[in-house]
Coordinates of N, CA, C and O in Angstrom, one line a residue:
M146 N 108.6 118.4 96.5 CA 109.6 119.2 97.2 C 109.0 120.0 98.4 O 109.6 120.2 99.4
L147 N 107.8 120.5 98.1 CA 107.2 121.4 99.1 C 106.9 120.7 100.4 O 107.2 121.2 101.5
E148 N 106.4 119.5 100.3 CA 106.0 118.8 101.6 C 107.2 118.5 102.4 O 107.1 118.4 103.6
M149 N 108.4 118.3 101.9 CA 109.6 118.0 102.7 C 110.0 119.3 103.5 O 110.7 119.2 104.5
H150 N 109.5 120.4 103.2 CA 109.8 121.6 103.9 C 108.7 122.1 104.8 O 108.9 123.1 105.5
R151 N 107.6 121.4 104.8 CA 106.5 121.9 105.6 C 106.6 121.3 107.0 O 106.9 120.1 107.2
T152 N 106.3 122.1 108.0 CA 106.2 121.6 109.4 C 104.9 121.9 110.0 O 104.1 122.8 109.5
R153 N 104.5 121.2 111.0 CA 103.2 121.5 111.6 C 103.3 122.2 112.9 O 102.3 122.5 113.6
S154 N 104.5 122.4 113.4 CA 104.7 123.1 114.6 C 104.3 124.6 114.5 O 104.5 125.2 113.5
A155 N 103.9 125.1 115.6 CA 103.4 126.5 115.6 C 104.7 127.4 115.7 O 105.5 127.2 116.6
A156 N 104.8 128.4 114.8 CA 105.9 129.3 114.9 C 105.4 130.5 115.8 O 104.3 130.8 115.9
T157 N 106.4 131.1 116.4 CA 106.1 132.3 117.2 C 106.3 133.5 116.5 O 107.2 133.6 115.7
L158 N 105.5 134.5 116.7 CA 105.7 135.8 116.1 C 106.7 136.6 116.9 O 106.9 136.3 118.1
P159 N 107.4 137.5 116.2 CA 108.4 138.3 116.9 C 107.7 139.1 118.1 O 106.5 139.4 118.1
D160 N 108.6 139.6 119.0 CA 108.1 140.4 120.1 C 107.3 141.6 119.6 O 107.6 142.2 118.5
A161 N 106.3 142.0 120.3 CA 105.4 143.1 119.9 C 106.2 144.4 119.7 O 105.8 145.2 118.9
C162 N 107.3 144.5 120.4 CA 108.1 145.8 120.3 C 108.9 145.9 119.1 O 109.4 147.0 118.7
R163 N 109.2 144.8 118.4 CA 109.9 144.8 117.2 C 109.1 145.4 116.1 O 108.0 145.1 115.9
R164 N 109.8 146.3 115.3 CA 109.1 146.9 114.1 C 109.1 145.9 113.0 O 110.2 145.4 112.6
I165 N 108.0 145.7 112.4 CA 107.8 144.8 111.2 C 108.0 145.7 110.0 O 107.3 146.7 109.8
P166 N 108.9 145.3 109.1 CA 109.1 146.1 107.9 C 107.9 146.0 107.0 O 107.2 145.0 106.9
S167 N 107.6 147.1 106.3 CA 106.4 147.2 105.4 C 106.8 147.0 104.0 O 106.0 146.9 103.1
R168 N 108.1 147.1 103.7 CA 108.6 147.0 102.3 C 109.9 146.1 102.3 O 110.6 146.1 103.2
P169 N 110.1 145.5 101.1 CA 111.3 144.7 101.0 C 112.6 145.5 101.3 O 113.5 144.9 101.9
A170 N 112.7 146.7 100.8 CA 113.9 147.5 101.0 C 114.2 147.7 102.5 O 115.3 147.6 102.9
E171 N 113.1 147.9 103.3 CA 113.3 148.1 104.7 C 113.8 146.8 105.4 O 114.6 146.8 106.2
A172 N 113.2 145.7 104.9 CA 113.6 144.4 105.4 C 115.1 144.1 105.1 O 115.9 143.6 105.9
R173 N 115.5 144.4 103.9 CA 116.9 144.2 103.5 C 117.9 145.1 104.4 O 118.9 144.6 104.8
R174 N 117.5 146.3 104.6 CA 118.3 147.2 105.5 C 118.5 146.6 106.9 O 119.5 146.6 107.5
T175 N 117.4 146.0 107.4 CA 117.4 145.4 108.7 C 118.3 144.2 108.7 O 119.1 144.0 109.6
V176 N 118.2 143.3 107.7 CA 119.1 142.2 107.6 C 120.5 142.6 107.5 O 121.4 142.0 108.2
E177 N 120.8 143.5 106.7 CA 122.2 144.0 106.5 C 122.8 144.5 107.9 O 123.9 144.1 108.3
R178 N 122.0 145.3 108.6 CA 122.4 145.8 109.9 C 122.6 144.7 110.9 O 123.7 144.6 111.6
V179 N 121.6 143.8 111.0 CA 121.7 142.7 112.0 C 122.9 141.8 111.7 O 123.6 141.4 112.6
V180 N 123.0 141.4 110.5 CA 124.1 140.5 110.1 C 125.5 141.1 110.5 O 126.3 140.5 111.1
T181 N 125.7 142.4 110.1 CA 126.9 143.1 110.4 C 127.2 143.1 111.9 O 128.3 142.8 112.4
E182 N 126.2 143.6 112.7 CA 126.3 143.7 114.1 C 126.6 142.3 114.8 O 127.5 142.2 115.6
R183 N 125.8 141.3 114.4 CA 125.9 140.0 115.1 C 127.2 139.3 114.7 O 127.7 138.6 115.5
C184 N 127.6 139.4 113.4 CA 128.8 138.7 113.0 C 130.0 139.3 113.8 O 130.9 138.6 114.3
R185 N 130.0 140.6 113.9 CA 131.1 141.3 114.7 C 131.0 140.9 116.1 O 132.0 140.6 116.7
A186 N 129.9 141.0 116.8 CA 129.7 140.7 118.2 C 130.1 139.2 118.5 O 130.6 138.9 119.6
R187 N 129.8 138.3 117.6 CA 130.0 136.9 117.8 C 131.3 136.4 117.2 O 131.5 135.2 117.2
A188 N 132.1 137.3 116.6 CA 133.3 136.9 115.9 C 133.1 135.8 114.9 O 133.9 134.9 114.8
L189 N 132.0 136.0 114.1 CA 131.7 135.0 113.0 C 132.2 135.6 111.7 O 132.1 136.8 111.5
P190 N 132.6 134.7 110.8 CA 132.9 135.2 109.4 C 131.6 135.7 108.8 O 130.5 135.1 109.0
C191 N 131.7 136.7 108.0 CA 130.5 137.3 107.3 C 130.9 137.6 105.9 O 131.0 138.8 105.5
P192 N 131.1 136.6 105.0 CA 131.5 136.9 103.6 C 130.4 137.7 102.9 O 129.2 137.5 103.1
A193 N 130.8 138.5 102.0 CA 129.9 139.3 101.2 C 128.9 138.4 100.4 O 127.7 138.8 100.3
E194 N 129.3 137.3 100.0 CA 128.4 136.4 99.2 C 127.2 135.9 100.1 O 126.1 135.8 99.7
T195 N 127.5 135.7 101.4 CA 126.5 135.3 102.3 C 125.5 136.4 102.5 O 124.3 136.2 102.5
V196 N 126.0 137.6 102.7 CA 125.1 138.8 102.9 C 124.3 139.0 101.6 O 123.0 139.2 101.7
E197 N 124.9 138.9 100.5 CA 124.1 139.1 99.2 C 123.0 138.0 99.1 O 121.9 138.4 98.7
D198 N 123.3 136.8 99.4 CA 122.3 135.7 99.3 C 121.2 136.0 100.3 O 120.0 135.8 100.0
A199 N 121.6 136.4 101.5 CA 120.6 136.6 102.6 C 119.7 137.8 102.2 O 118.4 137.8 102.4
L200 N 120.2 138.8 101.5 CA 119.4 139.9 101.1 C 118.5 139.5 99.9 O 117.3 140.0 99.9
L201 N 118.9 138.7 99.0 CA 118.0 138.2 98.0 C 116.9 137.3 98.5 O 115.7 137.5 98.2
V202 N 117.2 136.4 99.5 CA 116.2 135.6 100.1 C 115.2 136.5 100.8 O 114.0 136.3 100.7
T203 N 115.7 137.5 101.5 CA 114.8 138.5 102.2 C 113.9 139.2 101.2 O 112.7 139.3 101.5
S204 N 114.4 139.6 100.1 CA 113.6 140.3 99.1 C 112.5 139.4 98.6 O 111.4 139.8 98.5
E205 N 112.9 138.2 98.3 CA 111.9 137.2 97.7 C 110.8 136.9 98.8 O 109.6 136.9 98.4
L206 N 111.2 136.6 100.0 CA 110.2 136.3 101.0 C 109.2 137.4 101.3 O 108.0 137.3 101.5
T207 N 109.8 138.6 101.5 CA 109.0 139.8 101.8 C 108.1 140.2 100.6 O 106.9 140.6 100.8
T208 N 108.6 140.2 99.4 CA 107.8 140.5 98.3 C 106.7 139.5 98.1 O 105.5 139.9 97.8
N209 N 106.9 138.2 98.3 CA 105.9 137.3 98.2 C 104.8 137.4 99.3 O 103.6 137.3 99.0
A210 N 105.2 137.8 100.5 CA 104.3 138.1 101.5 C 103.4 139.2 101.2 O 102.2 139.2 101.5
L211 N 103.9 140.2 100.6 CA 103.1 141.4 100.2 C 102.2 141.1 99.0 O 101.0 141.5 99.0
L212 N 102.7 140.4 98.0 CA 102.0 140.1 96.7 C 101.0 139.0 96.9 O 99.9 139.1 96.3
H213 N 101.3 138.0 97.7 CA 100.5 136.8 97.7 C 100.0 136.4 99.1 O 99.1 135.6 99.2
G214 N 100.5 137.0 100.1 CA 100.2 136.6 101.5 C 99.4 137.6 102.3 O 99.2 137.4 103.5
G215 N 98.9 138.6 101.7 CA 98.1 139.6 102.5 C 98.9 140.5 103.4 O 98.4 141.2 104.2
G216 N 100.2 140.6 103.2 CA 101.1 141.5 103.9 C 102.0 140.8 104.9 O 101.8 139.6 105.2
I217 N 103.0 141.5 105.3 CA 104.0 141.0 106.3 C 103.4 141.1 107.7 O 103.1 142.2 108.1
T218 N 103.3 140.0 108.4 CA 102.8 140.1 109.8 C 103.9 139.8 110.8 O 103.6 140.1 112.0
G219 N 105.0 139.3 110.4 CA 106.1 139.1 111.3 C 107.4 139.0 110.5 O 107.4 138.6 109.4
F220 N 108.5 139.4 111.2 CA 109.8 139.4 110.5 C 110.8 139.3 111.6 O 110.8 139.9 112.7
D221 N 111.8 138.4 111.4 CA 112.9 138.2 112.3 C 114.1 137.8 111.5 O 114.1 137.1 110.5
V222 N 115.3 138.2 112.1 CA 116.6 137.8 111.5 C 117.5 137.5 112.6 O 117.5 138.3 113.6
D223 N 118.4 136.5 112.5 CA 119.4 136.2 113.5 C 120.6 135.6 112.7 O 120.4 135.1 111.6
V224 N 121.7 135.6 113.4 CA 122.9 135.0 112.9 C 123.5 134.2 113.9 O 123.7 134.6 115.1
D225 N 123.9 132.9 113.6 CA 124.7 132.1 114.5 C 125.7 131.3 113.6 O 125.8 131.6 112.4
S226 N 126.4 130.4 114.2 CA 127.4 129.7 113.4 C 126.8 128.9 112.2 O 127.5 128.5 111.3
G227 N 125.5 128.6 112.3 CA 124.8 127.9 111.2 C 124.5 128.7 110.0 O 124.2 128.2 108.9
G228 N 124.4 130.0 110.2 CA 124.1 130.9 109.1 C 123.2 132.1 109.5 O 122.9 132.3 110.7
V229 N 122.7 132.7 108.5 CA 121.7 133.8 108.6 C 120.3 133.3 108.5 O 120.0 132.7 107.5
R230 N 119.5 133.4 109.6 CA 118.2 132.9 109.6 C 117.2 134.1 109.4 O 117.2 135.0 110.2
V231 N 116.4 134.0 108.3 CA 115.4 135.0 108.0 C 114.0 134.4 108.1 O 113.8 133.4 107.5
S232 N 113.1 135.0 108.9 CA 111.8 134.5 109.0 C 110.8 135.6 108.6 O 110.9 136.7 109.1
V233 N 109.9 135.2 107.8 CA 108.8 136.2 107.3 C 107.5 135.5 107.5 O 107.3 134.4 107.0
S234 N 106.6 136.2 108.2 CA 105.2 135.7 108.3 C 104.2 136.5 107.5 O 104.4 137.7 107.3
D235 N 103.1 135.8 107.1 CA 102.1 136.6 106.4 C 100.7 136.0 106.8 O 100.6 135.1 107.6
R236 N 99.7 136.5 106.2 CA 98.3 136.2 106.6 C 97.8 134.9 105.9 O 96.7 134.4 106.2
S237 N 98.4 134.5 104.8 CA 97.9 133.5 103.9 C 98.3 132.1 104.4 O 99.4 131.8 104.9
D238 N 97.3 131.1 104.3 CA 97.6 129.7 104.6 C 98.2 129.0 103.4 O 98.6 127.8 103.5
E239 N 98.1 129.7 102.2 CA 98.6 129.0 101.0 C 100.1 128.9 101.0 O 100.8 129.8 101.4
L240 N 100.5 127.7 100.5 CA 102.0 127.4 100.5 C 102.6 128.0 99.3 O 102.0 128.0 98.2
P241 N 103.9 128.3 99.4 CA 104.6 128.8 98.2 C 104.7 127.7 97.2 O 104.9 126.5 97.5
V242 N 104.7 128.0 95.9 CA 104.9 127.0 94.8 C 105.8 127.6 93.8 O 105.9 128.8 93.6
A243 N 106.5 126.7 93.1 CA 107.3 127.0 92.0 C 106.6 126.6 90.7 O 106.1 125.5 90.7
H244 N 106.6 127.5 89.8 CA 106.0 127.1 88.5 C 107.0 126.3 87.7 O 108.2 126.7 87.6
R245 N 106.6 125.2 87.1 CA 107.5 124.5 86.3 C 107.7 125.2 85.0 O 106.8 125.9 84.5
P246 N 108.8 125.0 84.3 CA 109.1 125.8 83.1 C 108.0 125.5 82.0 O 107.7 126.4 81.3
A247 N 107.4 124.4 82.0 CA 106.4 124.1 81.0 C 105.1 124.9 81.3 O 104.4 125.2 80.4
D248 N 105.0 125.4 82.5 CA 103.8 126.2 82.9 C 104.0 127.6 82.7 O 103.1 128.4 82.7
E249 N 105.2 128.0 82.5 CA 105.5 129.5 82.3 C 105.1 130.0 81.0 O 105.3 129.3 80.0
R250 N 104.6 131.2 81.0 CA 104.2 131.8 79.7 C 104.9 133.2 79.7 O 105.0 133.8 80.8
A251 N 105.2 133.7 78.5 CA 105.8 135.0 78.4 C 105.0 136.1 79.0 O 105.5 137.1 79.5
S252 N 103.7 135.9 79.0 CA 102.8 137.0 79.5 C 102.6 136.9 81.0 O 101.9 137.7 81.6
R253 N 103.1 135.9 81.6 CA 102.9 135.7 83.1 C 104.2 135.9 83.8 O 105.0 134.9 83.9
P254 N 104.5 137.0 84.4 CA 105.8 137.2 85.2 C 105.7 136.5 86.5 O 104.6 136.2 87.0
G255 N 106.8 136.3 87.1 CA 106.8 135.8 88.5 C 107.0 134.2 88.5 O 107.1 133.6 87.5
G256 N 107.0 133.7 89.7 CA 107.1 132.3 89.9 C 108.5 131.7 90.0 O 108.7 130.5 90.1
R257 N 109.4 132.6 90.0 CA 110.8 132.2 90.1 C 111.4 132.4 91.5 O 112.5 131.9 91.8
G258 N 110.8 133.1 92.3 CA 111.3 133.5 93.6 C 111.5 132.3 94.6 O 112.5 132.2 95.3
W259 N 110.5 131.4 94.6 CA 110.6 130.3 95.6 C 111.8 129.4 95.2 O 112.5 129.0 96.1
P260 N 112.0 129.0 93.9 CA 113.2 128.2 93.6 C 114.5 128.9 94.0 O 115.4 128.3 94.4
I261 N 114.5 130.2 93.9 CA 115.7 131.0 94.3 C 116.0 130.8 95.8 O 117.1 130.6 96.2
V262 N 114.9 131.0 96.6 CA 115.0 130.9 98.0 C 115.5 129.5 98.4 O 116.4 129.3 99.2
C263 N 114.9 128.4 97.7 CA 115.3 127.0 98.1 C 116.7 126.7 97.6 O 117.4 125.9 98.2
R264 N 117.2 127.4 96.6 CA 118.5 127.2 96.1 C 119.6 127.8 97.0 O 120.7 127.3 97.2
L265 N 119.3 129.0 97.5 CA 120.3 129.8 98.2 C 120.3 129.4 99.7 O 121.3 129.5 100.3
A266 N 119.2 128.9 100.2 CA 119.1 128.6 101.7 C 119.5 127.1 101.9 O 119.1 126.3 101.1
R267 N 120.1 126.8 103.0 CA 120.5 125.5 103.3 C 119.2 124.7 103.9 O 119.0 123.6 103.7
D268 N 118.4 125.5 104.5 CA 117.2 124.9 105.2 C 116.1 125.9 105.0 O 116.2 127.1 105.3
V269 N 114.9 125.4 104.5 CA 113.7 126.2 104.4 C 112.6 125.5 105.0 O 112.3 124.3 104.8
R270 N 111.9 126.2 105.9 CA 110.7 125.6 106.6 C 109.5 126.5 106.5 O 109.6 127.7 106.6
V271 N 108.4 125.9 106.3 CA 107.1 126.6 106.3 C 106.3 126.1 107.5 O 106.1 124.9 107.6
A272 N 105.9 127.0 108.4 CA 105.1 126.6 109.6 C 103.8 127.3 109.6 O 103.7 128.5 109.3
E273 N 102.8 126.6 109.9 CA 101.4 127.2 110.1 C 101.4 128.0 111.4 O 102.0 127.5 112.4
L274 N 100.8 129.1 111.4 CA 100.7 129.9 112.6 C 99.4 129.6 113.3 O 98.4 129.3 112.7
P275 N 99.4 129.7 114.6 CA 98.2 129.3 115.4 C 96.9 130.1 115.1 O 95.8 129.6 115.1
C276 N 97.1 131.3 114.7 CA 95.9 132.2 114.4 C 95.7 132.4 112.9 O 95.0 133.3 112.5
G277 N 96.3 131.5 112.1 CA 96.2 131.6 110.7 C 97.4 132.2 110.1 O 98.1 132.9 110.7
G278 N 97.6 131.9 108.8 CA 98.8 132.4 108.1 C 100.0 131.4 108.3 O 99.8 130.3 108.7
K279 N 101.1 131.9 107.8 CA 102.3 131.0 107.9 C 103.5 131.8 108.2 O 103.5 133.0 108.0
C280 N 104.6 131.1 108.5 CA 105.9 131.7 108.7 C 106.9 130.9 107.9 O 106.9 129.6 108.1
I281 N 107.6 131.5 107.1 CA 108.7 130.9 106.3 C 110.0 131.3 106.8 O 110.3 132.5 107.0
T282 N 110.8 130.3 107.2 CA 112.2 130.5 107.7 C 113.2 129.9 106.8 O 113.1 128.7 106.4
A283 N 114.1 130.7 106.4 CA 115.2 130.2 105.5 C 116.5 130.5 106.2 O 116.7 131.6 106.7
V284 N 117.5 129.5 106.1 CA 118.8 129.7 106.7 C 119.8 129.7 105.5 O 119.9 128.8 104.8
V285 N 120.5 130.9 105.4 CA 121.5 131.0 104.4 C 122.8 130.7 105.1 O 123.2 131.4 106.1
P286 N 123.6 129.7 104.6 CA 124.8 129.3 105.3 C 125.9 130.4 105.3 O 126.0 131.1 104.3
L287 N 126.7 130.5 106.3 CA 127.9 131.3 106.3 C 128.9 130.5 105.5 O 129.1 129.3 105.7
R288 N 129.6 131.2 104.6 CA 130.6 130.5 103.8 C 132.0 130.8 104.2 O 132.3 131.8 104.6

């Protein structure tokens, strides 16, 4: 499943003037603000379920960047008729993996975030960054 989401194209980092969130809560607030503003400005429907799903995807991607990716190096969110697009970059070249249930142990928390992202997003892409690291972009559809 992972290989079908991997791309080799270089992703661009957000403009230098954009503030990169340092915590998942900060990223969620940014997503909520941007989704509200852009849906209103573009006269797009913005169902509560879409916002909730986009916030959960944002939490998972930013938490994983902090825990496994060496920190958040880029963050972007946009809304169009296709959905809410959240992109999170980190320093790690390692790809996200889902632990199979047989591999899970009661003493080992985690491993469930990537399947949640893949289930909630219509499109998930992992792109290698030119200077190392990766950018994960997930599109949560407007419902």
